[in-house]
mmCIF file of C-alpha atoms in Angstrom:
data_model
loop_
_atom_site.group_PDB
_atom_site.id
_atom_site.type_symbol
_atom_site.label_atom_id
_atom_site.label_comp_id
_atom_site.label_asym_id
_atom_site.label_seq_id
_atom_site.Cartn_x
_atom_site.Cartn_y
_atom_site.Cartn_z
ATOM 1 C CA MET R 1 -20.799 8.593 13.661
ATOM 2 C CA LEU R 2 -21.562 7.074 17.064
ATOM 3 C CA ALA R 3 -24.003 4.239 17.718
ATOM 4 C CA PRO R 4 -27.209 5.107 19.715
ATOM 5 C CA SER R 5 -25.708 3.471 22.824
ATOM 6 C CA MET R 6 -22.953 6.037 22.745
ATOM 7 C CA ARG R 7 -25.147 9.132 22.655
ATOM 8 C CA SER R 8 -24.720 9.894 26.350
ATOM 9 C CA LEU R 9 -21.028 10.655 25.651
ATOM 10 C CA ALA R 10 -22.058 13.936 24.150
ATOM 11 C CA ALA R 11 -23.438 15.100 27.486
ATOM 12 C CA ILE R 12 -20.303 14.376 29.452
ATOM 13 C CA SER R 13 -18.625 17.688 30.154
ATOM 14 C CA ILE R 14 -15.190 16.278 30.973
ATOM 15 C CA LEU R 15 -14.102 12.822 29.948
ATOM 16 C CA ALA R 16 -10.560 12.974 31.243
ATOM 17 C CA PHE R 17 -9.099 9.813 29.766
ATOM 18 C CA ILE R 18 -6.184 8.556 31.877
ATOM 19 C CA LEU R 19 -3.673 5.796 31.156
ATOM 20 C CA VAL R 20 -4.412 2.986 33.690
ATOM 21 C CA ASN R 21 -0.813 1.785 33.556
ATOM 22 C CA PRO R 22 1.635 4.682 33.055
ATOM 23 C CA SER R 23 4.364 2.163 32.061
ATOM 24 C CA GLY R 24 3.016 2.244 28.525
ATOM 25 C CA VAL R 25 1.677 -1.251 28.319
ATOM 26 C CA ALA R 26 -1.832 -0.371 29.320
ATOM 27 C CA GLN R 27 -4.586 -1.137 26.899
ATOM 28 C CA VAL R 28 -7.413 0.700 28.661
ATOM 29 C CA LEU R 29 -8.050 4.402 28.923
ATOM 30 C CA LYS R 30 -10.886 5.372 31.237
ATOM 31 C CA SER R 31 -12.581 7.891 33.492
ATOM 32 C CA SER R 32 -15.199 7.315 36.179
ATOM 33 C CA ASN R 33 -17.945 6.800 33.611
ATOM 34 C CA LEU R 34 -16.239 5.978 30.353
ATOM 35 C CA GLU R 35 -13.829 3.323 29.190
ATOM 36 C CA LEU R 36 -11.914 3.398 25.930
ATOM 37 C CA ARG R 37 -10.347 0.034 25.355
ATOM 38 C CA LEU R 38 -7.756 -0.855 22.699
ATOM 39 C CA VAL R 39 -9.396 -3.654 20.793
ATOM 40 C CA ARG R 40 -6.711 -4.445 18.291
ATOM 41 C CA GLN R 41 -4.003 -2.928 16.053
ATOM 42 C CA VAL R 42 -2.555 -3.803 12.684
ATOM 43 C CA GLY R 43 0.752 -2.890 11.130
ATOM 44 C CA PRO R 44 3.395 -2.603 9.981
ATOM 45 C CA GLU R 45 2.775 -5.979 8.296
ATOM 46 C CA LEU R 46 -0.712 -6.398 6.861
ATOM 47 C CA ALA R 47 -0.054 -9.624 4.973
ATOM 48 C CA GLU R 48 2.839 -11.465 3.457
ATOM 49 C CA GLY R 49 4.720 -8.956 1.405
ATOM 50 C CA VAL R 50 2.350 -6.110 2.339
ATOM 51 C CA VAL R 51 3.852 -3.689 4.796
ATOM 52 C CA MET R 52 2.585 -0.217 5.846
ATOM 53 C CA ALA R 53 5.202 2.316 4.926
ATOM 54 C CA GLY R 54 3.501 5.626 5.675
ATOM 55 C CA PRO R 55 -0.246 5.306 6.506
ATOM 56 C CA PHE R 56 -1.834 8.676 6.610
ATOM 57 C CA GLY R 57 -5.567 8.955 5.941
ATOM 58 C CA ILE R 58 -8.497 6.660 6.916
ATOM 59 C CA SER R 59 -12.151 6.430 6.155
ATOM 60 C CA ILE R 60 -15.009 4.010 6.721
ATOM 61 C CA SER R 61 -17.681 3.406 4.034
ATOM 62 C CA ALA R 62 -21.430 2.960 4.557
ATOM 63 C CA SER R 63 -20.816 -0.754 4.014
ATOM 64 C CA ALA R 64 -18.230 -0.804 6.800
ATOM 65 C CA THR R 65 -15.184 -1.078 4.530
ATOM 66 C CA ILE R 66 -12.044 0.712 5.826
ATOM 67 C CA TYR R 67 -9.717 2.456 3.448
ATOM 68 C CA VAL R 68 -6.200 3.458 4.529
ATOM 69 C CA ALA R 69 -4.066 5.710 2.273
ATOM 70 C CA ASP R 70 -0.385 4.952 2.456
ATOM 71 C CA ASP R 71 1.419 7.927 0.966
ATOM 72 C CA LEU R 72 4.844 6.273 1.043
ATOM 73 C CA ALA R 73 3.756 2.963 -0.457
ATOM 74 C CA HIS R 74 1.586 4.870 -3.037
ATOM 75 C CA GLN R 75 -1.314 2.509 -2.350
ATOM 76 C CA ILE R 76 -4.705 2.300 -0.716
ATOM 77 C CA TYR R 77 -5.217 -0.620 1.681
ATOM 78 C CA VAL R 78 -8.679 -2.132 2.029
ATOM 79 C CA LEU R 79 -9.495 -3.587 5.463
ATOM 80 C CA ASP R 80 -12.583 -4.863 7.248
ATOM 81 C CA THR R 81 -13.757 -3.408 10.601
ATOM 82 C CA GLU R 82 -11.612 -5.940 12.525
ATOM 83 C CA LEU R 83 -8.543 -4.651 10.630
ATOM 84 C CA ARG R 84 -8.171 -7.736 8.465
ATOM 85 C CA TYR R 85 -6.409 -7.062 5.254
ATOM 86 C CA LEU R 86 -8.484 -7.544 2.122
ATOM 87 C CA ARG R 87 -6.459 -6.119 -0.761
ATOM 88 C CA SER R 88 -4.428 -3.200 -1.975
ATOM 89 C CA ILE R 89 -5.295 -0.739 -4.741
ATOM 90 C CA GLY R 90 -2.874 1.127 -7.028
ATOM 91 C CA LYS R 91 0.826 1.468 -7.484
ATOM 92 C CA HIS R 92 3.366 4.320 -7.839
ATOM 93 C CA GLY R 93 2.971 6.331 -11.000
ATOM 94 C CA ALA R 94 1.177 9.109 -12.878
ATOM 95 C CA ASN R 95 -0.946 7.130 -15.198
ATOM 96 C CA ALA R 96 -4.735 6.487 -14.612
ATOM 97 C CA GLY R 97 -5.186 4.313 -11.585
ATOM 98 C CA GLU R 98 -1.667 4.975 -10.299
ATOM 99 C CA PHE R 99 -0.862 7.170 -7.303
ATOM 100 C CA SER R 100 1.843 9.469 -6.032
ATOM 101 C CA TYR R 101 1.777 10.003 -2.248
ATOM 102 C CA PRO R 102 -2.032 9.493 -1.842
ATOM 103 C CA ASP R 103 -3.238 10.955 1.433
ATOM 104 C CA ASP R 104 -6.930 10.046 1.512
ATOM 105 C CA ALA R 105 -9.479 7.659 -0.035
ATOM 106 C CA VAL R 106 -13.241 7.965 0.566
ATOM 107 C CA GLU R 107 -16.117 5.940 -0.870
ATOM 108 C CA GLY R 108 -18.981 7.942 -2.303
ATOM 109 C CA ALA R 109 -22.691 7.165 -2.300
ATOM 110 C CA ASP R 110 -22.189 5.968 -5.870
ATOM 111 C CA GLY R 111 -19.970 3.176 -4.574
ATOM 112 C CA LEU R 112 -16.890 4.602 -6.252
ATOM 113 C CA LEU R 113 -13.654 5.462 -4.485
ATOM 114 C CA TYR R 114 -12.407 9.098 -4.510
ATOM 115 C CA VAL R 115 -8.668 9.330 -3.927
ATOM 116 C CA ALA R 116 -6.702 12.402 -3.032
ATOM 117 C CA ASP R 117 -3.751 11.637 -5.305
ATOM 118 C CA THR R 118 -1.592 14.248 -3.592
ATOM 119 C CA GLY R 119 1.645 14.039 -5.476
ATOM 120 C CA ASN R 120 -0.111 13.982 -8.863
ATOM 121 C CA ASN R 121 -2.169 17.048 -7.932
ATOM 122 C CA ARG R 122 -5.470 15.437 -8.689
ATOM 123 C CA VAL R 123 -8.475 13.488 -7.406
ATOM 124 C CA GLN R 124 -8.964 10.110 -9.047
ATOM 125 C CA ILE R 125 -12.315 8.329 -9.067
ATOM 126 C CA ILE R 126 -11.997 4.606 -9.309
ATOM 127 C CA ARG R 127 -13.915 1.405 -8.733
ATOM 128 C CA PRO R 128 -13.363 -0.559 -5.549
ATOM 129 C CA ASP R 129 -11.365 -3.015 -7.643
ATOM 130 C CA GLY R 130 -9.019 -0.239 -8.731
ATOM 131 C CA ARG R 131 -10.294 0.340 -12.228
ATOM 132 C CA HIS R 132 -10.047 3.995 -13.184
ATOM 133 C CA ILE R 133 -13.281 5.836 -13.984
ATOM 134 C CA ARG R 134 -12.216 9.514 -14.291
ATOM 135 C CA THR R 135 -9.896 12.194 -12.972
ATOM 136 C CA VAL R 136 -10.755 15.609 -11.548
ATOM 137 C CA SER R 137 -8.289 18.443 -12.081
ATOM 138 C CA ARG R 138 -4.667 18.849 -12.860
ATOM 139 C CA PHE R 139 -1.918 20.945 -11.235
ATOM 140 C CA GLY R 140 -2.699 24.646 -11.003
ATOM 141 C CA TRP R 141 -4.080 27.536 -9.064
ATOM 142 C CA LEU R 142 -7.686 27.113 -7.828
ATOM 143 C CA ARG R 143 -10.781 26.699 -10.082
ATOM 144 C CA THR R 144 -10.651 22.958 -9.578
ATOM 145 C CA ARG R 145 -6.906 23.006 -10.146
ATOM 146 C CA PHE R 146 -5.183 21.408 -7.230
ATOM 147 C CA ARG R 147 -1.813 21.767 -5.580
ATOM 148 C CA ASN R 148 -1.323 18.723 -3.344
ATOM 149 C CA PRO R 149 -4.907 17.831 -2.389
ATOM 150 C CA ARG R 150 -4.786 16.124 0.994
ATOM 151 C CA ALA R 151 -8.333 15.032 2.001
ATOM 152 C CA ILE R 152 -11.851 14.500 0.724
ATOM 153 C CA LYS R 153 -15.210 14.723 2.501
ATOM 154 C CA PHE R 154 -18.651 14.225 0.950
ATOM 155 C CA GLY R 155 -21.459 16.626 1.647
ATOM 156 C CA THR R 156 -25.015 16.463 0.290
ATOM 157 C CA ALA R 157 -26.211 15.221 -3.178
ATOM 158 C CA GLY R 158 -22.809 13.822 -4.067
ATOM 159 C CA GLN R 159 -20.985 17.056 -3.599
ATOM 160 C CA PHE R 160 -17.523 16.738 -2.102
ATOM 161 C CA TYR R 161 -15.017 18.944 -0.350
ATOM 162 C CA VAL R 162 -11.281 18.808 -1.159
ATOM 163 C CA ALA R 163 -8.626 20.086 1.250
ATOM 164 C CA ASP R 164 -6.358 21.796 -1.274
ATOM 165 C CA TRP R 165 -3.114 22.055 0.687
ATOM 166 C CA GLY R 166 -0.934 23.997 -1.777
ATOM 167 C CA ASN R 167 -3.659 26.454 -2.716
ATOM 168 C CA HIS R 168 -4.521 26.990 0.952
ATOM 169 C CA ALA R 169 -8.153 26.475 0.156
ATOM 170 C CA ILE R 170 -11.145 24.157 0.517
ATOM 171 C CA GLN R 171 -12.863 23.466 -2.740
ATOM 172 C CA LEU R 172 -16.483 22.220 -2.976
ATOM 173 C CA LEU R 173 -17.190 20.289 -6.186
ATOM 174 C CA ASP R 174 -20.275 18.729 -7.660
ATOM 175 C CA VAL R 175 -20.630 15.110 -8.762
ATOM 176 C CA HIS R 176 -19.207 16.087 -12.181
ATOM 177 C CA GLY R 177 -16.160 17.761 -10.665
ATOM 178 C CA ARG R 178 -17.393 21.296 -11.322
ATOM 179 C CA LEU R 179 -16.489 24.016 -8.798
ATOM 180 C CA ILE R 180 -19.322 25.173 -6.549
ATOM 181 C CA MET R 181 -17.502 27.179 -3.867
ATOM 182 C CA THR R 182 -13.969 27.926 -2.609
ATOM 183 C CA LEU R 183 -13.007 28.770 0.957
ATOM 184 C CA GLY R 184 -9.841 30.362 2.191
ATOM 185 C CA GLY R 185 -6.635 31.792 0.866
ATOM 186 C CA HIS R 186 -3.209 31.950 2.378
ATOM 187 C CA GLY R 187 -2.893 33.724 5.682
ATOM 188 C CA THR R 188 -3.292 33.643 9.419
ATOM 189 C CA GLY R 189 -6.532 35.560 9.829
ATOM 190 C CA PRO R 190 -10.053 34.194 10.232
ATOM 191 C CA GLY R 191 -11.083 32.322 7.138
ATOM 192 C CA GLU R 192 -7.527 32.007 5.868
ATOM 193 C CA PHE R 193 -5.347 28.904 5.847
ATOM 194 C CA ASP R 194 -1.764 27.750 6.038
ATOM 195 C CA GLY R 195 -1.940 24.249 4.585
ATOM 196 C CA PRO R 196 -5.554 23.012 5.167
ATOM 197 C CA ILE R 197 -5.054 19.262 5.598
ATOM 198 C CA ASP R 198 -8.444 17.802 6.423
ATOM 199 C CA VAL R 199 -12.133 18.749 6.448
ATOM 200 C CA ASP R 200 -15.379 17.393 7.884
ATOM 201 C CA THR R 201 -19.001 18.518 8.299
ATOM 202 C CA ASP R 202 -21.373 18.216 11.207
ATOM 203 C CA ALA R 203 -25.155 17.381 11.249
ATOM 204 C CA ALA R 204 -25.951 21.070 10.846
ATOM 205 C CA GLY R 205 -23.871 21.297 7.662
ATOM 206 C CA ARG R 206 -21.104 23.399 9.193
ATOM 207 C CA ILE R 207 -17.628 22.927 7.696
ATOM 208 C CA PHE R 208 -14.706 22.119 9.990
ATOM 209 C CA VAL R 209 -11.242 22.655 8.496
ATOM 210 C CA VAL R 210 -8.004 21.481 10.068
ATOM 211 C CA ASP R 211 -5.646 24.444 9.495
ATOM 212 C CA HIS R 212 -2.366 22.535 9.853
ATOM 213 C CA GLY R 213 0.189 25.403 9.707
ATOM 214 C CA ASN R 214 -1.892 27.715 11.877
ATOM 215 C CA HIS R 215 -2.374 25.020 14.568
ATOM 216 C CA ARG R 216 -6.107 25.394 14.716
ATOM 217 C CA VAL R 217 -9.558 24.223 13.490
ATOM 218 C CA GLN R 218 -11.772 26.717 11.710
ATOM 219 C CA ILE R 219 -15.526 26.459 11.457
ATOM 220 C CA PHE R 220 -17.665 27.797 8.559
ATOM 221 C CA ASP R 221 -21.381 27.741 7.862
ATOM 222 C CA GLU R 222 -22.842 25.949 4.873
ATOM 223 C CA SER R 223 -22.480 29.051 2.708
ATOM 224 C CA GLY R 224 -18.720 29.244 3.474
ATOM 225 C CA GLN R 225 -18.941 32.179 5.940
ATOM 226 C CA PHE R 226 -16.475 32.021 8.833
ATOM 227 C CA VAL R 227 -18.117 31.228 12.163
ATOM 228 C CA SER R 228 -15.357 30.582 14.705
ATOM 229 C CA GLN R 229 -12.109 28.820 15.398
ATOM 230 C CA PHE R 230 -10.415 26.921 18.220
ATOM 231 C CA GLY R 231 -6.878 25.984 19.021
ATOM 232 C CA THR R 232 -3.518 27.747 19.294
ATOM 233 C CA TYR R 233 0.072 26.465 19.133
ATOM 234 C CA GLY R 234 1.095 24.453 22.238
ATOM 235 C CA SER R 235 0.646 21.225 24.222
ATOM 236 C CA ALA R 236 -1.977 22.219 26.774
ATOM 237 C CA ALA R 237 -5.541 20.929 26.518
ATOM 238 C CA GLY R 238 -7.199 22.572 23.517
ATOM 239 C CA GLN R 239 -3.836 23.491 21.917
ATOM 240 C CA PHE R 240 -2.303 21.868 18.846
ATOM 241 C CA LYS R 241 1.004 21.154 17.104
ATOM 242 C CA HIS R 242 0.303 20.619 13.431
ATOM 243 C CA PRO R 243 -3.039 18.818 13.659
ATOM 244 C CA SER R 244 -3.761 16.587 10.659
ATOM 245 C CA GLY R 245 -7.039 14.785 10.915
ATOM 246 C CA ILE R 246 -10.632 15.249 12.029
ATOM 247 C CA ALA R 247 -13.742 13.133 12.558
ATOM 248 C CA ILE R 248 -17.147 14.427 13.771
ATOM 249 C CA THR R 249 -19.742 12.153 15.184
ATOM 250 C CA ALA R 250 -23.509 12.378 14.660
ATOM 251 C CA ASP R 251 -23.844 13.868 18.144
ATOM 252 C CA GLY R 252 -21.304 16.575 17.460
ATOM 253 C CA LEU R 253 -18.211 15.285 19.238
ATOM 254 C CA VAL R 254 -15.091 16.451 17.348
ATOM 255 C CA PHE R 255 -12.062 14.203 17.265
ATOM 256 C CA VAL R 256 -8.860 15.863 16.198
ATOM 257 C CA ALA R 257 -5.562 14.104 15.424
ATOM 258 C CA ASP R 258 -3.031 16.383 17.217
ATOM 259 C CA THR R 259 -0.176 15.030 15.284
ATOM 260 C CA GLY R 260 2.794 16.970 16.752
ATOM 261 C CA ASN R 261 1.609 16.265 20.281
ATOM 262 C CA HIS R 262 1.132 12.542 19.522
ATOM 263 C CA ARG R 263 -2.439 12.428 20.780
ATOM 264 C CA VAL R 264 -6.086 12.645 19.864
ATOM 265 C CA GLN R 265 -8.141 15.428 21.422
ATOM 266 C CA VAL R 266 -11.957 15.434 21.775
ATOM 267 C CA PHE R 267 -13.999 18.625 21.566
ATOM 268 C CA SER R 268 -17.559 19.727 21.800
ATOM 269 C CA SER R 269 -19.243 21.016 18.675
ATOM 270 C CA GLY R 270 -18.397 24.499 19.763
ATOM 271 C CA GLY R 271 -14.684 23.734 20.171
ATOM 272 C CA GLN R 272 -14.457 23.290 23.977
ATOM 273 C CA PRO R 273 -11.802 20.727 24.937
ATOM 274 C CA LEU R 274 -13.435 17.667 26.609
ATOM 275 C CA SER R 275 -10.708 15.069 26.588
ATOM 276 C CA GLN R 276 -7.495 13.684 25.117
ATOM 277 C CA PHE R 277 -5.864 10.302 24.818
ATOM 278 C CA GLY R 278 -2.508 8.958 23.733
ATOM 279 C CA ARG R 279 1.033 10.079 24.195
ATOM 280 C CA LEU R 280 4.411 9.710 22.455
ATOM 281 C CA GLY R 281 5.542 6.046 22.287
ATOM 282 C CA GLU R 282 5.396 2.715 20.585
ATOM 283 C CA GLY R 283 3.267 0.767 23.012
ATOM 284 C CA PRO R 284 -0.476 0.116 22.943
ATOM 285 C CA THR R 285 -2.537 3.373 23.208
ATOM 286 C CA GLU R 286 0.592 5.389 22.377
ATOM 287 C CA PHE R 287 1.265 7.241 19.065
ATOM 288 C CA LEU R 288 4.071 8.565 16.955
ATOM 289 C CA GLU R 289 2.423 11.269 14.877
ATOM 290 C CA ALA R 290 -1.229 10.275 14.931
ATOM 291 C CA SER R 291 -2.415 11.513 11.552
ATOM 292 C CA ASP R 292 -6.105 10.745 11.094
ATOM 293 C CA ILE R 293 -9.194 9.350 12.758
ATOM 294 C CA ALA R 294 -12.348 7.545 11.667
ATOM 295 C CA VAL R 295 -15.395 6.740 13.906
ATOM 296 C CA HIS R 296 -17.550 3.779 13.014
ATOM 297 C CA LYS R 297 -21.320 3.884 13.505
ATOM 298 C CA ASN R 298 -20.916 1.357 16.345
ATOM 299 C CA GLY R 299 -18.693 3.842 18.239
ATOM 300 C CA ASP R 300 -15.308 2.231 17.505
ATOM 301 C CA VAL R 301 -12.535 4.770 16.959
ATOM 302 C CA TYR R 302 -9.734 4.060 14.467
ATOM 303 C CA VAL R 303 -6.532 6.065 14.721
ATOM 304 C CA VAL R 304 -3.757 6.060 12.078
ATOM 305 C CA ASP R 305 -0.482 5.905 14.036
ATOM 306 C CA LYS R 306 1.639 7.089 11.109
ATOM 307 C CA GLY R 307 5.081 7.026 12.647
ATOM 308 C CA ASN R 308 4.540 3.518 14.133
ATOM 309 C CA HIS R 309 3.198 2.309 10.748
ATOM 310 C CA ARG R 310 -0.061 0.977 12.146
ATOM 311 C CA VAL R 311 -3.755 1.511 12.821
ATOM 312 C CA GLN R 312 -5.124 1.259 16.376
ATOM 313 C CA GLN R 313 -8.788 0.399 17.015
ATOM 314 C CA PHE R 314 -10.520 1.532 20.265
ATOM 315 C CA ARG R 315 -13.939 0.692 21.669
ATOM 316 C CA ALA R 316 -15.724 2.984 24.026
ATOM 317 C CA THR R 317 -18.301 1.937 26.614
ATOM 318 C CA VAL R 318 -20.157 4.040 29.172
ATOM 319 C CA GLN R 319 -19.798 2.629 32.674
#
């Protein structure tokens, strides 16, 4: 979600972010009317003895708490909006409250944390202090049976979508974990997926699915009917190499973590490419497999830089 002061961004037809200093030490990306500044970054070390091993998914709660899922450390990190470390949740294992390669953690309206416990083929619902409440699903084929769930997104009335990677499906569940609707199936055609890895919804209720193996984003209406798609394999503007994350603002800007191209691309709500930022590297504003994005209500953009074991925070201002 973008803050009201950022609403004019949606009307900009081409944003054309450019690195100010091509040497790789630049901390500002800008066009003639927009500046995206690197505010700060955190990682690999978060605190003494706490080191990011493989950060993957990121989310921001309504109370402005940031959750980062580290699928190699088998933990969820809790940060504030200035990327200060608060605590860790979980440890490696298969018992209640333990995780195996978790890829996402999202806070629901009920204040509980919903974790895509990918390696354990389940969604765990826990308190913010880590205490286990309940578990949704076990390993299996569809019908609220998961095979490596990768991401979670809340819809209306507590319903939530799960990107079910191994079943090549998006499952919509109610607050009790009962199946409402399933999208997809394995394939390359419209409405089919090859490893759906993330999901988000826009203000109109449309469902955007990051179709990782097919190098595209697919759009469905609220009832699950296929609407359109954008993206093909490649490195040109509007193309993807194994995209992994998505975040949609209140004004309909679509941010996609184009993981294999080590960048973030920005699209209109209809899938037209508007901009991109980042490139392969270890310096500020550079990425090594950007895997997910979250946009704060104040307009700040947080990018998980998986291969560099860090999170970068950007702030955008209209000139």
